[in-house]
Short mmCIF file of C-alpha atoms in Angstrom, two decimals:
data_model
loop_
_atom_site.label_atom_id
_atom_site.label_comp_id
_atom_site.label_asym_id
_atom_site.label_seq_id
_atom_site.Cartn_x
_atom_site.Cartn_y
_atom_site.Cartn_z
CA UNK A 1 -18.78 -36.90 -12.86
CA UNK A 2 -19.11 -38.82 -16.35
CA UNK A 3 -23.00 -37.98 -16.09
CA UNK A 4 -22.32 -34.35 -15.51
CA UNK A 5 -19.92 -33.96 -18.53
CA UNK A 6 -22.43 -35.93 -20.75
CA UNK A 7 -25.13 -33.53 -19.96
CA UNK A 8 -23.17 -30.39 -20.12
CA UNK A 9 -21.20 -31.22 -23.32
CA UNK A 10 -24.12 -33.04 -25.07
CA UNK A 11 -21.99 -36.01 -25.89
CA UNK A 12 -23.24 -38.09 -28.85
CA UNK A 13 -25.65 -40.78 -27.81
CA UNK A 14 -23.19 -43.58 -28.31
CA UNK A 15 -20.90 -42.11 -25.72
CA UNK A 16 -23.74 -41.07 -22.96
CA UNK A 17 -24.34 -43.20 -19.75
CA UNK A 18 -27.51 -45.36 -19.58
CA UNK A 19 -29.69 -43.80 -16.68
CA UNK A 20 -29.89 -45.87 -13.69
CA UNK A 21 -33.56 -45.65 -13.74
CA UNK A 22 -33.63 -47.59 -17.00
CA UNK A 23 -31.02 -49.83 -15.82
CA UNK A 24 -33.09 -50.76 -12.85
CA UNK A 25 -36.15 -51.43 -15.01
CA UNK A 26 -34.07 -53.67 -17.26
CA UNK A 27 -32.81 -55.66 -14.13
CA UNK A 28 -36.36 -56.10 -12.70
CA UNK A 29 -37.61 -57.39 -16.12
CA UNK A 30 -34.71 -59.88 -16.29
CA UNK A 31 -35.19 -60.85 -12.62
CA UNK A 32 -38.86 -61.71 -13.40
CA UNK A 33 -38.15 -63.68 -16.43
CA UNK A 34 -35.20 -65.61 -14.93
CA UNK A 35 -36.30 -65.83 -11.42
CA UNK A 36 -36.07 -69.69 -11.14
CA UNK A 37 -32.29 -69.65 -12.10
CA UNK A 38 -29.59 -70.38 -9.61
CA UNK A 39 -26.79 -69.30 -11.99
CA UNK A 40 -26.64 -67.47 -15.29
CA UNK A 41 -24.32 -65.91 -17.77
CA UNK A 42 -25.01 -62.39 -19.02
CA UNK A 43 -23.19 -60.42 -21.95
CA UNK A 44 -23.41 -56.79 -22.98
CA UNK A 45 -21.90 -56.63 -26.46
CA UNK A 46 -21.68 -52.96 -26.40
CA UNK A 47 -21.10 -52.14 -22.79
CA UNK A 48 -19.76 -48.64 -23.09
CA UNK A 49 -18.64 -47.43 -19.63
CA UNK A 50 -20.33 -50.62 -18.21
CA UNK A 51 -23.20 -48.81 -16.23
CA UNK A 52 -26.05 -50.69 -17.60
CA UNK A 53 -24.20 -54.09 -17.16
CA UNK A 54 -23.17 -53.47 -13.64
CA UNK A 55 -26.60 -52.08 -12.89
CA UNK A 56 -28.31 -55.30 -14.19
CA UNK A 57 -25.78 -57.53 -12.38
CA UNK A 58 -26.30 -55.86 -9.12
CA UNK A 59 -30.03 -55.99 -9.50
CA UNK A 60 -30.12 -59.59 -10.51
CA UNK A 61 -27.96 -60.68 -7.27
CA UNK A 62 -30.18 -58.39 -5.08
CA UNK A 63 -33.53 -59.44 -6.58
CA UNK A 64 -33.24 -63.23 -6.94
CA UNK A 65 -29.98 -63.99 -5.37
CA UNK A 66 -28.48 -65.70 -8.45
CA UNK A 67 -24.79 -66.39 -9.27
CA UNK A 68 -24.03 -64.29 -12.29
CA UNK A 69 -21.04 -64.69 -14.91
CA UNK A 70 -20.76 -61.44 -16.79
CA UNK A 71 -19.23 -60.78 -20.21
CA UNK A 72 -18.65 -57.44 -21.84
CA UNK A 73 -17.38 -56.15 -25.16
CA UNK A 74 -16.39 -52.65 -26.04
CA UNK A 75 -14.37 -51.35 -29.15
CA UNK A 76 -13.84 -47.84 -27.85
CA UNK A 77 -10.54 -47.45 -26.00
CA UNK A 78 -11.55 -44.79 -23.42
CA UNK A 79 -14.98 -46.31 -22.66
CA UNK A 80 -13.37 -49.76 -22.19
CA UNK A 81 -10.89 -48.44 -19.68
CA UNK A 82 -13.69 -46.64 -17.70
CA UNK A 83 -15.75 -49.84 -17.75
CA UNK A 84 -12.77 -51.92 -16.52
CA UNK A 85 -12.23 -49.46 -13.81
CA UNK A 86 -16.01 -49.63 -12.70
CA UNK A 87 -15.91 -53.24 -12.44
CA UNK A 88 -12.88 -53.22 -10.41
CA UNK A 89 -14.23 -50.53 -8.01
CA UNK A 90 -17.40 -52.50 -7.50
CA UNK A 91 -15.53 -55.80 -7.03
CA UNK A 92 -17.44 -57.55 -9.88
CA UNK A 93 -15.55 -60.35 -11.43
CA UNK A 94 -16.17 -60.23 -15.20
CA UNK A 95 -14.77 -61.33 -18.57
CA UNK A 96 -14.22 -58.04 -20.53
CA UNK A 97 -12.89 -57.93 -24.03
CA UNK A 98 -11.79 -54.85 -25.76
CA UNK A 99 -12.94 -55.70 -29.43
CA UNK A 100 -15.61 -55.01 -32.14
CA UNK A 101 -18.64 -57.28 -31.34
CA UNK A 102 -19.56 -57.42 -35.14
CA UNK A 103 -16.44 -59.38 -35.96
CA UNK A 104 -15.89 -62.94 -34.73
CA UNK A 105 -15.62 -62.80 -31.00
CA UNK A 106 -14.56 -65.65 -28.54
CA UNK A 107 -17.59 -65.16 -26.21
CA UNK A 108 -19.65 -68.40 -25.39
CA UNK A 109 -23.50 -68.39 -25.76
CA UNK A 110 -25.11 -66.85 -22.70
CA UNK A 111 -28.46 -66.87 -20.90
CA UNK A 112 -29.05 -63.22 -20.96
CA UNK A 113 -28.04 -60.41 -23.16
CA UNK A 114 -28.60 -56.67 -22.13
CA UNK A 115 -27.33 -53.58 -24.09
CA UNK A 116 -27.99 -50.03 -24.82
CA UNK A 117 -27.22 -50.56 -28.43
CA UNK A 118 -25.31 -48.05 -30.49
CA UNK A 119 -27.09 -46.18 -33.09
CA UNK A 120 -25.98 -45.25 -36.62
CA UNK A 121 -24.35 -47.01 -39.60
CA UNK A 122 -21.49 -49.59 -39.31
CA UNK A 123 -18.65 -48.25 -41.50
CA UNK A 124 -16.87 -51.43 -42.50
CA UNK A 125 -19.12 -53.34 -44.98
CA UNK A 126 -16.86 -56.30 -45.55
CA UNK A 127 -17.39 -57.31 -41.88
CA UNK A 128 -21.10 -57.77 -42.38
CA UNK A 129 -21.30 -59.86 -45.54
CA UNK A 130 -22.69 -62.74 -43.69
CA UNK A 131 -25.16 -60.92 -41.77
CA UNK A 132 -29.02 -61.22 -42.64
CA UNK A 133 -29.79 -57.83 -41.43
CA UNK A 134 -27.20 -56.03 -43.65
CA UNK A 135 -28.20 -53.30 -45.84
CA UNK A 136 -28.88 -54.13 -49.62
CA UNK A 137 -26.83 -51.07 -50.45
CA UNK A 138 -24.27 -48.92 -48.44
CA UNK A 139 -23.67 -49.19 -44.78
CA UNK A 140 -25.89 -51.18 -42.51
CA UNK A 141 -27.75 -50.01 -39.31
CA UNK A 142 -25.44 -50.93 -36.46
CA UNK A 143 -28.27 -51.74 -34.06
CA UNK A 144 -29.81 -54.17 -36.59
CA UNK A 145 -26.38 -55.95 -36.84
CA UNK A 146 -26.09 -56.09 -33.03
CA UNK A 147 -29.46 -57.53 -32.52
CA UNK A 148 -28.45 -60.43 -35.00
CA UNK A 149 -25.07 -60.81 -33.30
CA UNK A 150 -26.80 -61.03 -29.91
CA UNK A 151 -29.30 -63.71 -31.19
CA UNK A 152 -26.56 -65.64 -32.32
CA UNK A 153 -24.78 -65.56 -28.94
CA UNK A 154 -27.86 -66.50 -26.89
CA UNK A 155 -28.58 -69.83 -25.66
CA UNK A 156 -31.84 -71.68 -26.85
CA UNK A 157 -34.67 -69.91 -25.09
CA UNK A 158 -32.28 -67.19 -23.88
CA UNK A 159 -33.50 -63.64 -23.23
CA UNK A 160 -32.22 -60.32 -24.77
CA UNK A 161 -33.20 -56.94 -23.42
CA UNK A 162 -32.14 -54.09 -25.45
CA UNK A 163 -32.39 -50.17 -25.61
CA UNK A 164 -33.31 -49.31 -29.24
CA UNK A 165 -34.43 -46.32 -31.18
CA UNK A 166 -38.13 -46.01 -30.63
CA UNK A 167 -38.67 -45.78 -34.34
CA UNK A 168 -36.94 -49.18 -34.94
CA UNK A 169 -39.87 -50.77 -36.65
CA UNK A 170 -40.86 -47.66 -38.63
CA UNK A 171 -37.57 -47.02 -40.86
CA UNK A 172 -37.37 -48.28 -44.54
CA UNK A 173 -34.83 -50.81 -43.31
CA UNK A 174 -37.33 -52.29 -40.72
CA UNK A 175 -38.70 -54.93 -43.30
CA UNK A 176 -35.38 -56.78 -43.56
CA UNK A 177 -35.07 -56.67 -39.67
CA UNK A 178 -38.62 -58.12 -39.18
CA UNK A 179 -37.90 -60.64 -41.79
CA UNK A 180 -34.82 -61.76 -40.00
CA UNK A 181 -36.61 -62.05 -36.78
CA UNK A 182 -39.14 -64.53 -38.26
CA UNK A 183 -37.96 -68.06 -37.05
CA UNK A 184 -35.07 -66.57 -35.07
CA UNK A 185 -36.60 -64.96 -31.97
CA UNK A 186 -39.89 -64.24 -30.21
CA UNK A 187 -40.74 -60.44 -29.79
CA UNK A 188 -41.82 -60.50 -25.99
CA UNK A 189 -42.25 -56.94 -25.52
CA UNK A 190 -41.64 -53.36 -26.49
CA UNK A 191 -41.80 -50.54 -23.77
CA UNK A 192 -41.57 -47.02 -25.06
CA UNK A 193 -39.70 -44.87 -22.58
CA UNK A 194 -40.75 -41.30 -21.69
CA UNK A 195 -39.70 -38.51 -23.91
CA UNK A 196 -38.35 -36.42 -21.01
CA UNK A 197 -35.57 -38.89 -20.41
CA UNK A 198 -34.03 -37.87 -23.82
CA UNK A 199 -32.71 -34.55 -25.39
CA UNK A 200 -35.07 -34.67 -28.24
CA UNK A 201 -37.81 -36.93 -29.84
CA UNK A 202 -35.29 -38.40 -32.43
CA UNK A 203 -33.20 -39.61 -29.53
CA UNK A 204 -35.96 -41.29 -27.79
CA UNK A 205 -35.56 -45.01 -27.15
CA UNK A 206 -37.65 -48.17 -26.22
CA UNK A 207 -36.77 -51.37 -24.36
CA UNK A 208 -37.01 -54.28 -26.68
CA UNK A 209 -37.42 -57.77 -25.21
CA UNK A 210 -36.54 -60.72 -27.45
CA UNK A 211 -36.28 -64.56 -26.73
CA UNK A 212 -34.22 -66.98 -28.74
CA UNK A 213 -36.36 -69.58 -30.48
CA UNK A 214 -35.90 -73.30 -30.05
CA UNK A 215 -37.73 -76.37 -31.47
CA UNK A 216 -40.13 -76.56 -28.58
CA UNK A 217 -40.82 -73.45 -26.70
CA UNK A 218 -43.75 -71.84 -25.18
CA UNK A 219 -43.67 -68.15 -25.21
CA UNK A 220 -43.19 -66.40 -21.73
CA UNK A 221 -46.54 -64.64 -22.16
CA UNK A 222 -48.42 -62.52 -24.63
CA UNK A 223 -46.26 -59.76 -26.06
CA UNK A 224 -46.31 -56.72 -23.84
CA UNK A 225 -46.48 -53.10 -25.58
CA UNK A 226 -46.29 -50.30 -23.18
CA UNK A 227 -45.90 -46.47 -23.87
CA UNK A 228 -44.51 -44.36 -20.99
CA UNK A 229 -45.25 -40.87 -21.66
CA UNK A 230 -43.76 -39.28 -18.66
CA UNK A 231 -40.84 -40.23 -16.39
CA UNK A 232 -43.16 -40.59 -13.32
CA UNK A 233 -44.97 -43.29 -15.17
CA UNK A 234 -41.67 -45.23 -15.71
CA UNK A 235 -40.88 -44.71 -12.01
CA UNK A 236 -44.37 -46.10 -11.11
CA UNK A 237 -43.76 -49.12 -13.38
CA UNK A 238 -40.35 -49.65 -11.72
CA UNK A 239 -42.19 -49.63 -8.36
CA UNK A 240 -44.67 -52.20 -9.76
CA UNK A 241 -42.06 -54.54 -10.97
CA UNK A 242 -40.30 -54.27 -7.61
CA UNK A 243 -43.65 -55.09 -5.78
CA UNK A 244 -43.90 -58.20 -8.12
CA UNK A 245 -40.32 -59.33 -7.08
CA UNK A 246 -41.05 -58.90 -3.43
CA UNK A 247 -44.16 -61.00 -3.48
CA UNK A 248 -46.52 -58.05 -3.10
CA UNK A 249 -44.91 -56.81 0.10
CA UNK A 250 -45.10 -53.06 0.84
CA UNK A 251 -42.05 -50.98 -0.62
#
């Protein structure tokens, strides 16, 4: 019902569900990067209705049989209530907080952060004075702020997997974002999602994979840059990831 309404009423991007196909790909990526873990903590600082977070939780428990302790943050009243109801229906135990993730939040550092980041400008400039990714003048890009917040809440060597605007490194503000990334995170990959998943080119998103830096850390592998031109390519990649997770067995 929520998905039907979002399509027919053309809800703004920040109120739309993250498609399950994308959630599955995120969960397979996370499973591959964290396959040796017996337990892990996961946070979505902008969980919306909780669709991405629950998809990843279910994927992790099915793919690598890991014990997951989830945390979720959401500032919107209606979306928080939907998310809380979804977790209850799926019988997923989680710590959910109804608050603005950009302000000080009482959430511990976690092993994994996943999020379909909100897009636009953060309206309260006084809340971001200590952020390195804030704009020099005027309002700051909210997705830049969320990336910095996420890095601050990752454990050393932790993984962040984010849905971001495909043009995130092409804007005028990209220089300050790239400057902040140096010495804070490794850019492990950028997967450009197919255009036919989105209403228009301006709404197109990519999957950004970051790793929190530590004093001694070997990169997971060389950075991965992939462009999915069509939805069928994304589905094929999903099957490829699942094949890797099942040890090459037929699927």
